[in-house]
Amino acid sequence: MASSQSKKILSGQHSRSGTHHHKRMMRSSIALVFLMPLFIFSVGPVFGSPYSEVIAFLSRPFNALLMFVSLSVIFVHFSFGVQVLIEDYVRGEARSTLILVMNLVCYTAIGMSLFALIRILL
Amino acid sequence: MQNKKKKNRPLSPHITIYRPQFTSVTSILTRITGNSLLVGSLIFVFWFISVAMGEIFFNKVSPYIHSGFVDFIMFLSIWAFWYHFLAGLRHLYWDTGRGLEIYEAKVLAYIVVVGSFGLSAFTALII
């Protein structure tokens, strides 16, 4: 009786990965604590500059690297965060579908920014 | 029987039956700002792609990216970012087991709110 009940709980209630989810959230946020101020104050002023200035900014390796690393960590962090949101408010099959869709959005954004960066630098 | 009970369970954050408090509102705002930042981030990625598409395309979409409406979104995003940033730092601090007394939690909540406005104003001045 007790074991069948605990089996039921284990099968439907959680995926036994809560600690891992919390740790990856913390790791990505610690990275962003350092990356984001750098990103905001160096890339921020370029958003709105004319084309030639943007290209000049991105042709410096440090800026290009900062751009790609920041965008990657931002969207990875977002995918973790939005998963928590979905797990809290969406139930049933829509839950896993929505998590999948949001992951797709995040990794597409990372892929496209990598594509953009390569195209700019080549 | 057991299945029916399972299906009718309420989902975890019971915001509808919870009396709003200053600290709880600042906590919920962390989630709202974090998830809203997707909009600003995707606009930024679109801008980045427009740079890669070449000068003609960049100049064609530039008026849209810097229209009043999008500027407004980006400005809100700056506040949302600093709010989420400070609230995230608060979470990292909480995770060390500190700052959880009611008095400390209230002080931290004030720091997050006031700090987010201060840092947004500072950022808007520089950018």
PDB file of C-alpha atoms in Angstrom:
ATOM      1  CA  MET A   1       0.000   0.000   0.000  1.00  0.00           C
ATOM      2  CA  ALA A   2       2.624   2.481   1.057  1.00  0.00           C
ATOM      3  CA  SER A   3       4.916   1.593  -1.786  1.00  0.00           C
ATOM      4  CA  SER A   4       2.171   1.799  -4.425  1.00  0.00           C
ATOM      5  CA  GLN A   5       1.229   5.207  -3.129  1.00  0.00           C
ATOM      6  CA  SER A   6       4.769   6.481  -3.197  1.00  0.00           C
ATOM      7  CA  LYS A   7       5.112   5.070  -6.696  1.00  0.00           C
ATOM      8  CA  LYS A   8       2.066   7.061  -7.734  1.00  0.00           C
ATOM      9  CA  ILE A   9       3.552  10.200  -6.259  1.00  0.00           C
ATOM     10  CA  LEU A  10       6.881   9.643  -7.948  1.00  0.00           C
ATOM     11  CA  SER A  11       5.329   8.935 -11.332  1.00  0.00           C
ATOM     12  CA  GLY A  12       3.081  11.957 -11.669  1.00  0.00           C
ATOM     13  CA  GLN A  13       4.246  14.688  -9.365  1.00  0.00           C
ATOM     14  CA  HIS A  14       7.822  15.537 -10.147  1.00  0.00           C
ATOM     15  CA  SER A  15      10.744  14.584 -12.297  1.00  0.00           C
ATOM     16  CA  ARG A  16      13.323  14.388  -9.457  1.00  0.00           C
ATOM     17  CA  SER A  17      15.338  17.194 -11.017  1.00  0.00           C
ATOM     18  CA  GLY A  18      14.374  20.172  -8.819  1.00  0.00           C
ATOM     19  CA  THR A  19      17.850  20.675  -7.336  1.00  0.00           C
ATOM     20  CA  HIS A  20      19.446  20.516 -10.760  1.00  0.00           C
ATOM     21  CA  HIS A  21      16.961  23.101 -12.081  1.00  0.00           C
ATOM     22  CA  HIS A  22      17.683  25.409  -9.164  1.00  0.00           C
ATOM     23  CA  LYS A  23      21.452  25.064  -9.574  1.00  0.00           C
ATOM     24  CA  ARG A  24      21.463  25.773 -13.295  1.00  0.00           C
ATOM     25  CA  MET A  25      19.289  28.836 -12.615  1.00  0.00           C
ATOM     26  CA  MET A  26      21.824  30.062 -10.034  1.00  0.00           C
ATOM     27  CA  ARG A  27      24.822  29.399 -12.290  1.00  0.00           C
ATOM     28  CA  SER A  28      23.308  31.288 -15.195  1.00  0.00           C
ATOM     29  CA  SER A  29      22.250  34.200 -12.983  1.00  0.00           C
ATOM     30  CA  ILE A  30      25.730  34.513 -11.453  1.00  0.00           C
ATOM     31  CA  ALA A  31      27.156  34.680 -14.976  1.00  0.00           C
ATOM     32  CA  LEU A  32      24.618  37.362 -15.896  1.00  0.00           C
ATOM     33  CA  VAL A  33      25.428  39.460 -12.818  1.00  0.00           C
ATOM     34  CA  PHE A  34      28.839  40.074 -14.411  1.00  0.00           C
ATOM     35  CA  LEU A  35      27.831  40.026 -18.086  1.00  0.00           C
ATOM     36  CA  MET A  36      24.766  42.260 -18.093  1.00  0.00           C
ATOM     37  CA  PRO A  37      26.165  45.551 -16.732  1.00  0.00           C
ATOM     38  CA  LEU A  38      28.986  45.205 -19.260  1.00  0.00           C
ATOM     39  CA  PHE A  39      26.479  44.429 -22.000  1.00  0.00           C
ATOM     40  CA  ILE A  40      24.062  47.264 -21.122  1.00  0.00           C
ATOM     41  CA  PHE A  41      26.707  49.977 -20.930  1.00  0.00           C
ATOM     42  CA  SER A  42      28.829  48.932 -23.915  1.00  0.00           C
ATOM     43  CA  VAL A  43      26.247  47.568 -26.379  1.00  0.00           C
ATOM     44  CA  GLY A  44      23.391  49.816 -25.203  1.00  0.00           C
ATOM     45  CA  PRO A  45      24.723  53.054 -26.733  1.00  0.00           C
ATOM     46  CA  VAL A  46      25.308  51.274 -30.079  1.00  0.00           C
ATOM     47  CA  PHE A  47      21.625  50.317 -30.306  1.00  0.00           C
ATOM     48  CA  GLY A  48      20.448  53.339 -32.230  1.00  0.00           C
ATOM     49  CA  SER A  49      23.780  54.235 -33.853  1.00  0.00           C
ATOM     50  CA  PRO A  50      24.108  54.427 -37.645  1.00  0.00           C
ATOM     51  CA  TYR A  51      25.153  51.312 -39.570  1.00  0.00           C
ATOM     52  CA  SER A  52      28.855  52.142 -39.955  1.00  0.00           C
ATOM     53  CA  GLU A  53      29.282  52.713 -36.217  1.00  0.00           C
ATOM     54  CA  VAL A  54      27.573  49.420 -35.381  1.00  0.00           C
ATOM     55  CA  ILE A  55      29.909  47.563 -37.748  1.00  0.00           C
ATOM     56  CA  ALA A  56      32.950  49.356 -36.313  1.00  0.00           C
ATOM     57  CA  PHE A  57      31.839  48.376 -32.814  1.00  0.00           C
ATOM     58  CA  LEU A  58      31.270  44.724 -33.711  1.00  0.00           C
ATOM     59  CA  SER A  59      34.530  44.343 -35.617  1.00  0.00           C
ATOM     60  CA  ARG A  60      36.400  44.569 -32.320  1.00  0.00           C
ATOM     61  CA  PRO A  61      36.778  40.967 -31.107  1.00  0.00           C
ATOM     62  CA  PHE A  62      35.963  41.708 -27.480  1.00  0.00           C
ATOM     63  CA  ASN A  63      32.659  43.365 -28.388  1.00  0.00           C
ATOM     64  CA  ALA A  64      31.706  40.564 -30.762  1.00  0.00           C
ATOM     65  CA  LEU A  65      32.477  37.973 -28.111  1.00  0.00           C
ATOM     66  CA  LEU A  66      30.577  39.910 -25.424  1.00  0.00           C
ATOM     67  CA  MET A  67      27.607  40.148 -27.773  1.00  0.00           C
ATOM     68  CA  PHE A  68      27.449  36.433 -28.462  1.00  0.00           C
ATOM     69  CA  VAL A  69      28.204  35.204 -24.934  1.00  0.00           C
ATOM     70  CA  SER A  70      25.670  37.627 -23.410  1.00  0.00           C
ATOM     71  CA  LEU A  71      22.881  36.761 -25.830  1.00  0.00           C
ATOM     72  CA  SER A  72      23.505  33.034 -25.334  1.00  0.00           C
ATOM     73  CA  VAL A  73      23.425  33.199 -21.548  1.00  0.00           C
ATOM     74  CA  ILE A  74      20.407  35.556 -21.633  1.00  0.00           C
ATOM     75  CA  PHE A  75      18.324  33.134 -23.657  1.00  0.00           C
ATOM     76  CA  VAL A  76      19.503  30.038 -21.791  1.00  0.00           C
ATOM     77  CA  HIS A  77      18.618  31.791 -18.516  1.00  0.00           C
ATOM     78  CA  PHE A  78      15.272  32.833 -19.990  1.00  0.00           C
ATOM     79  CA  SER A  79      14.464  29.274 -21.025  1.00  0.00           C
ATOM     80  CA  PHE A  80      15.078  28.116 -17.430  1.00  0.00           C
ATOM     81  CA  GLY A  81      12.962  30.910 -16.003  1.00  0.00           C
ATOM     82  CA  VAL A  82      10.042  30.566 -18.376  1.00  0.00           C
ATOM     83  CA  GLN A  83       9.991  26.823 -17.663  1.00  0.00           C
ATOM     84  CA  VAL A  84       9.366  27.567 -13.975  1.00  0.00           C
ATOM     85  CA  LEU A  85       6.579  29.972 -14.958  1.00  0.00           C
ATOM     86  CA  ILE A  86       4.926  27.393 -17.214  1.00  0.00           C
ATOM     87  CA  GLU A  87       5.282  24.612 -14.635  1.00  0.00           C
ATOM     88  CA  ASP A  88       3.497  26.811 -12.090  1.00  0.00           C
ATOM     89  CA  TYR A  89       0.546  28.000 -14.153  1.00  0.00           C
ATOM     90  CA  VAL A  90      -0.023  25.560 -17.016  1.00  0.00           C
ATOM     91  CA  ARG A  91      -1.163  22.003 -16.500  1.00  0.00           C
ATOM     92  CA  GLY A  92      -1.713  18.908 -18.599  1.00  0.00           C
ATOM     93  CA  GLU A  93      -0.231  18.355 -22.002  1.00  0.00           C
ATOM     94  CA  ALA A  94      -0.086  22.075 -22.740  1.00  0.00           C
ATOM     95  CA  ARG A  95       2.650  22.334 -20.101  1.00  0.00           C
ATOM     96  CA  SER A  96       5.282  20.247 -21.864  1.00  0.00           C
ATOM     97  CA  THR A  97       4.249  21.569 -25.278  1.00  0.00           C
ATOM     98  CA  LEU A  98       4.661  25.171 -24.160  1.00  0.00           C
ATOM     99  CA  ILE A  99       8.036  24.441 -22.539  1.00  0.00           C
ATOM    100  CA  LEU A 100       9.157  22.865 -25.808  1.00  0.00           C
ATOM    101  CA  VAL A 101       7.949  25.866 -27.834  1.00  0.00           C
ATOM    102  CA  MET A 102       9.687  28.338 -25.521  1.00  0.00           C
ATOM    103  CA  ASN A 103      12.912  26.324 -25.669  1.00  0.00           C
ATOM    104  CA  LEU A 104      12.633  26.434 -29.442  1.00  0.00           C
ATOM    105  CA  VAL A 105      12.214  30.236 -29.367  1.00  0.00           C
ATOM    106  CA  CYS A 106      15.242  30.623 -27.069  1.00  0.00           C
ATOM    107  CA  TYR A 107      17.600  28.372 -28.990  1.00  0.00           C
ATOM    108  CA  THR A 108      16.443  29.838 -32.318  1.00  0.00           C
ATOM    109  CA  ALA A 109      17.303  33.299 -30.983  1.00  0.00           C
ATOM    110  CA  ILE A 110      20.779  32.059 -29.970  1.00  0.00           C
ATOM    111  CA  GLY A 111      21.285  30.364 -33.339  1.00  0.00           C
ATOM    112  CA  MET A 112      20.179  33.415 -35.280  1.00  0.00           C
ATOM    113  CA  SER A 113      22.429  35.762 -33.323  1.00  0.00           C
ATOM    114  CA  LEU A 114      25.378  33.452 -33.965  1.00  0.00           C
ATOM    115  CA  PHE A 115      24.458  33.429 -37.663  1.00  0.00           C
ATOM    116  CA  ALA A 116      24.184  37.231 -37.618  1.00  0.00           C
ATOM    117  CA  LEU A 117      27.551  37.641 -35.913  1.00  0.00           C
ATOM    118  CA  ILE A 118      29.325  35.307 -38.350  1.00  0.00           C
ATOM    119  CA  ARG A 119      27.749  37.140 -41.283  1.00  0.00           C
ATOM    120  CA  ILE A 120      28.824  40.516 -39.937  1.00  0.00           C
ATOM    121  CA  LEU A 121      32.393  39.422 -39.244  1.00  0.00           C
ATOM    122  CA  LEU A 122      33.005  37.584 -42.527  1.00  0.00           C
TER     123      LEU A 122
ATOM    124  CA  MET B   1     -11.444   8.791  -6.755  1.00  0.00           C
ATOM    125  CA  GLN B   2      -7.792   9.435  -6.170  1.00  0.00           C
ATOM    126  CA  ASN B   3      -7.403  10.604  -9.740  1.00  0.00           C
ATOM    127  CA  LYS B   4     -10.203  13.138  -9.416  1.00  0.00           C
ATOM    128  CA  LYS B   5      -8.618  14.569  -6.298  1.00  0.00           C
ATOM    129  CA  LYS B   6      -5.295  14.809  -8.068  1.00  0.00           C
ATOM    130  CA  LYS B   7      -6.769  16.736 -10.987  1.00  0.00           C
ATOM    131  CA  ASN B   8      -8.498  19.306  -8.790  1.00  0.00           C
ATOM    132  CA  ARG B   9      -5.420  20.191  -6.790  1.00  0.00           C
ATOM    133  CA  PRO B  10      -4.619  23.930  -6.906  1.00  0.00           C
ATOM    134  CA  LEU B  11      -1.373  24.922  -8.608  1.00  0.00           C
ATOM    135  CA  SER B  12       1.468  26.053  -6.386  1.00  0.00           C
ATOM    136  CA  PRO B  13       1.566  29.860  -6.098  1.00  0.00           C
ATOM    137  CA  HIS B  14      -1.877  30.553  -4.650  1.00  0.00           C
ATOM    138  CA  ILE B  15      -1.845  34.200  -5.694  1.00  0.00           C
ATOM    139  CA  THR B  16      -5.635  34.424  -5.832  1.00  0.00           C
ATOM    140  CA  ILE B  17      -6.113  33.611  -2.134  1.00  0.00           C
ATOM    141  CA  TYR B  18      -3.034  35.469  -0.899  1.00  0.00           C
ATOM    142  CA  ARG B  19      -3.356  38.964   0.576  1.00  0.00           C
ATOM    143  CA  PRO B  20      -0.900  41.206  -1.314  1.00  0.00           C
ATOM    144  CA  GLN B  21       1.981  42.508   0.775  1.00  0.00           C
ATOM    145  CA  PHE B  22       4.827  44.763  -0.237  1.00  0.00           C
ATOM    146  CA  THR B  23       7.314  41.887  -0.071  1.00  0.00           C
ATOM    147  CA  SER B  24       5.086  39.449  -1.959  1.00  0.00           C
ATOM    148  CA  VAL B  25       4.414  41.984  -4.717  1.00  0.00           C
ATOM    149  CA  THR B  26       8.152  42.621  -5.157  1.00  0.00           C
ATOM    150  CA  SER B  27       8.635  38.866  -5.421  1.00  0.00           C
ATOM    151  CA  ILE B  28       5.922  38.394  -8.052  1.00  0.00           C
ATOM    152  CA  LEU B  29       7.327  41.359  -9.999  1.00  0.00           C
ATOM    153  CA  THR B  30      10.617  39.429 -10.308  1.00  0.00           C
ATOM    154  CA  ARG B  31       8.802  36.818 -12.327  1.00  0.00           C
ATOM    155  CA  ILE B  32       6.776  39.317 -14.346  1.00  0.00           C
ATOM    156  CA  THR B  33       9.796  41.474 -15.248  1.00  0.00           C
ATOM    157  CA  GLY B  34      11.954  38.439 -16.074  1.00  0.00           C
ATOM    158  CA  ASN B  35       9.453  36.939 -18.451  1.00  0.00           C
ATOM    159  CA  SER B  36       8.479  40.287 -20.005  1.00  0.00           C
ATOM    160  CA  LEU B  37      12.119  40.858 -20.890  1.00  0.00           C
ATOM    161  CA  LEU B  38      11.641  38.346 -23.713  1.00  0.00           C
ATOM    162  CA  VAL B  39       9.975  41.116 -25.766  1.00  0.00           C
ATOM    163  CA  GLY B  40      12.902  43.524 -25.485  1.00  0.00           C
ATOM    164  CA  SER B  41      15.417  40.712 -26.043  1.00  0.00           C
ATOM    165  CA  LEU B  42      13.705  39.555 -29.233  1.00  0.00           C
ATOM    166  CA  ILE B  43      13.561  43.144 -30.519  1.00  0.00           C
ATOM    167  CA  PHE B  44      17.295  43.368 -29.839  1.00  0.00           C
ATOM    168  CA  VAL B  45      17.962  40.091 -31.689  1.00  0.00           C
ATOM    169  CA  PHE B  46      15.894  41.363 -34.629  1.00  0.00           C
ATOM    170  CA  TRP B  47      18.004  44.549 -34.658  1.00  0.00           C
ATOM    171  CA  PHE B  48      21.165  42.411 -34.575  1.00  0.00           C
ATOM    172  CA  ILE B  49      19.950  40.320 -37.511  1.00  0.00           C
ATOM    173  CA  SER B  50      19.098  43.511 -39.417  1.00  0.00           C
ATOM    174  CA  VAL B  51      22.755  44.571 -39.013  1.00  0.00           C
ATOM    175  CA  ALA B  52      23.818  41.263 -40.553  1.00  0.00           C
ATOM    176  CA  MET B  53      21.412  41.683 -43.481  1.00  0.00           C
ATOM    177  CA  GLY B  54      23.360  44.695 -44.729  1.00  0.00           C
ATOM    178  CA  GLU B  55      23.056  48.459 -44.771  1.00  0.00           C
ATOM    179  CA  ILE B  56      20.006  48.676 -47.063  1.00  0.00           C
ATOM    180  CA  PHE B  57      17.872  46.403 -44.925  1.00  0.00           C
ATOM    181  CA  PHE B  58      19.219  48.012 -41.729  1.00  0.00           C
ATOM    182  CA  ASN B  59      18.164  51.476 -42.894  1.00  0.00           C
ATOM    183  CA  LYS B  60      14.795  50.155 -44.061  1.00  0.00           C
ATOM    184  CA  VAL B  61      13.813  48.662 -40.670  1.00  0.00           C
ATOM    185  CA  SER B  62      15.583  51.273 -38.552  1.00  0.00           C
ATOM    186  CA  PRO B  63      12.576  53.676 -38.393  1.00  0.00           C
ATOM    187  CA  TYR B  64      10.436  50.820 -37.027  1.00  0.00           C
ATOM    188  CA  ILE B  65      13.025  49.709 -34.464  1.00  0.00           C
ATOM    189  CA  HIS B  66      13.425  53.266 -33.225  1.00  0.00           C
ATOM    190  CA  SER B  67       9.771  54.271 -33.407  1.00  0.00           C
ATOM    191  CA  GLY B  68       8.203  55.821 -30.322  1.00  0.00           C
ATOM    192  CA  PHE B  69       6.354  52.646 -29.416  1.00  0.00           C
ATOM    193  CA  VAL B  70       9.432  50.400 -29.580  1.00  0.00           C
ATOM    194  CA  ASP B  71      11.491  53.040 -27.755  1.00  0.00           C
ATOM    195  CA  PHE B  72       8.883  52.945 -25.014  1.00  0.00           C
ATOM    196  CA  ILE B  73       9.152  49.129 -24.813  1.00  0.00           C
ATOM    197  CA  MET B  74      12.950  49.326 -24.672  1.00  0.00           C
ATOM    198  CA  PHE B  75      12.798  51.959 -21.948  1.00  0.00           C
ATOM    199  CA  LEU B  76      10.441  49.805 -19.893  1.00  0.00           C
ATOM    200  CA  SER B  77      12.780  46.878 -20.538  1.00  0.00           C
ATOM    201  CA  ILE B  78      15.658  48.815 -19.000  1.00  0.00           C
ATOM    202  CA  TRP B  79      13.652  49.239 -15.806  1.00  0.00           C
ATOM    203  CA  ALA B  80      12.474  45.606 -15.964  1.00  0.00           C
ATOM    204  CA  PHE B  81      16.088  44.521 -16.413  1.00  0.00           C
ATOM    205  CA  TRP B  82      17.425  46.460 -13.399  1.00  0.00           C
ATOM    206  CA  TYR B  83      14.511  45.336 -11.287  1.00  0.00           C
ATOM    207  CA  HIS B  84      15.083  41.702 -12.252  1.00  0.00           C
ATOM    208  CA  PHE B  85      18.831  42.158 -11.763  1.00  0.00           C
ATOM    209  CA  LEU B  86      18.493  43.465  -8.188  1.00  0.00           C
ATOM    210  CA  ALA B  87      15.746  40.969  -7.321  1.00  0.00           C
ATOM    211  CA  GLY B  88      17.971  38.200  -8.678  1.00  0.00           C
ATOM    212  CA  LEU B  89      20.841  39.372  -6.478  1.00  0.00           C
ATOM    213  CA  ARG B  90      18.375  39.298  -3.591  1.00  0.00           C
ATOM    214  CA  HIS B  91      17.561  35.676  -4.455  1.00  0.00           C
ATOM    215  CA  LEU B  92      21.256  34.746  -4.525  1.00  0.00           C
ATOM    216  CA  TYR B  93      21.640  36.424  -1.117  1.00  0.00           C
ATOM    217  CA  TRP B  94      18.611  34.529   0.234  1.00  0.00           C
ATOM    218  CA  ASP B  95      20.097  31.290  -1.062  1.00  0.00           C
ATOM    219  CA  THR B  96      22.983  31.741   1.364  1.00  0.00           C
ATOM    220  CA  GLY B  97      20.384  31.571   4.156  1.00  0.00           C
ATOM    221  CA  ARG B  98      20.614  35.257   5.048  1.00  0.00           C
ATOM    222  CA  GLY B  99      18.157  38.159   4.821  1.00  0.00           C
ATOM    223  CA  LEU B 100      15.069  36.104   5.558  1.00  0.00           C
ATOM    224  CA  GLU B 101      13.903  37.868   8.742  1.00  0.00           C
ATOM    225  CA  ILE B 102      10.791  40.006   8.169  1.00  0.00           C
ATOM    226  CA  TYR B 103      12.625  43.267   8.865  1.00  0.00           C
ATOM    227  CA  GLU B 104      15.534  42.376   6.550  1.00  0.00           C
ATOM    228  CA  ALA B 105      13.146  41.194   3.825  1.00  0.00           C
ATOM    229  CA  LYS B 106      11.345  44.550   3.914  1.00  0.00           C
ATOM    230  CA  VAL B 107      14.598  46.500   3.722  1.00  0.00           C
ATOM    231  CA  LEU B 108      15.740  44.346   0.786  1.00  0.00           C
ATOM    232  CA  ALA B 109      12.406  44.918  -0.975  1.00  0.00           C
ATOM    233  CA  TYR B 110      12.829  48.702  -0.633  1.00  0.00           C
ATOM    234  CA  ILE B 111      16.404  48.486  -1.944  1.00  0.00           C
ATOM    235  CA  VAL B 112      15.218  46.520  -4.987  1.00  0.00           C
ATOM    236  CA  VAL B 113      12.417  48.956  -5.841  1.00  0.00           C
ATOM    237  CA  VAL B 114      14.321  52.202  -5.213  1.00  0.00           C
ATOM    238  CA  GLY B 115      17.522  50.805  -6.740  1.00  0.00           C
ATOM    239  CA  SER B 116      15.749  49.726  -9.921  1.00  0.00           C
ATOM    240  CA  PHE B 117      14.429  53.249 -10.511  1.00  0.00           C
ATOM    241  CA  GLY B 118      17.796  54.802  -9.704  1.00  0.00           C
ATOM    242  CA  LEU B 119      19.745  52.492 -11.994  1.00  0.00           C
ATOM    243  CA  SER B 120      17.169  52.959 -14.797  1.00  0.00           C
ATOM    244  CA  ALA B 121      17.520  56.736 -14.596  1.00  0.00           C
ATOM    245  CA  PHE B 122      21.313  56.370 -14.614  1.00  0.00           C
ATOM    246  CA  THR B 123      21.196  54.037 -17.633  1.00  0.00           C
ATOM    247  CA  ALA B 124      18.805  56.312 -19.530  1.00  0.00           C
ATOM    248  CA  LEU B 125      21.179  59.244 -18.948  1.00  0.00           C
ATOM    249  CA  ILE B 126      24.192  57.341 -20.267  1.00  0.00           C
ATOM    250  CA  ILE B 127      22.492  55.639 -23.235  1.00  0.00           C
TER     251      ILE B 127
END
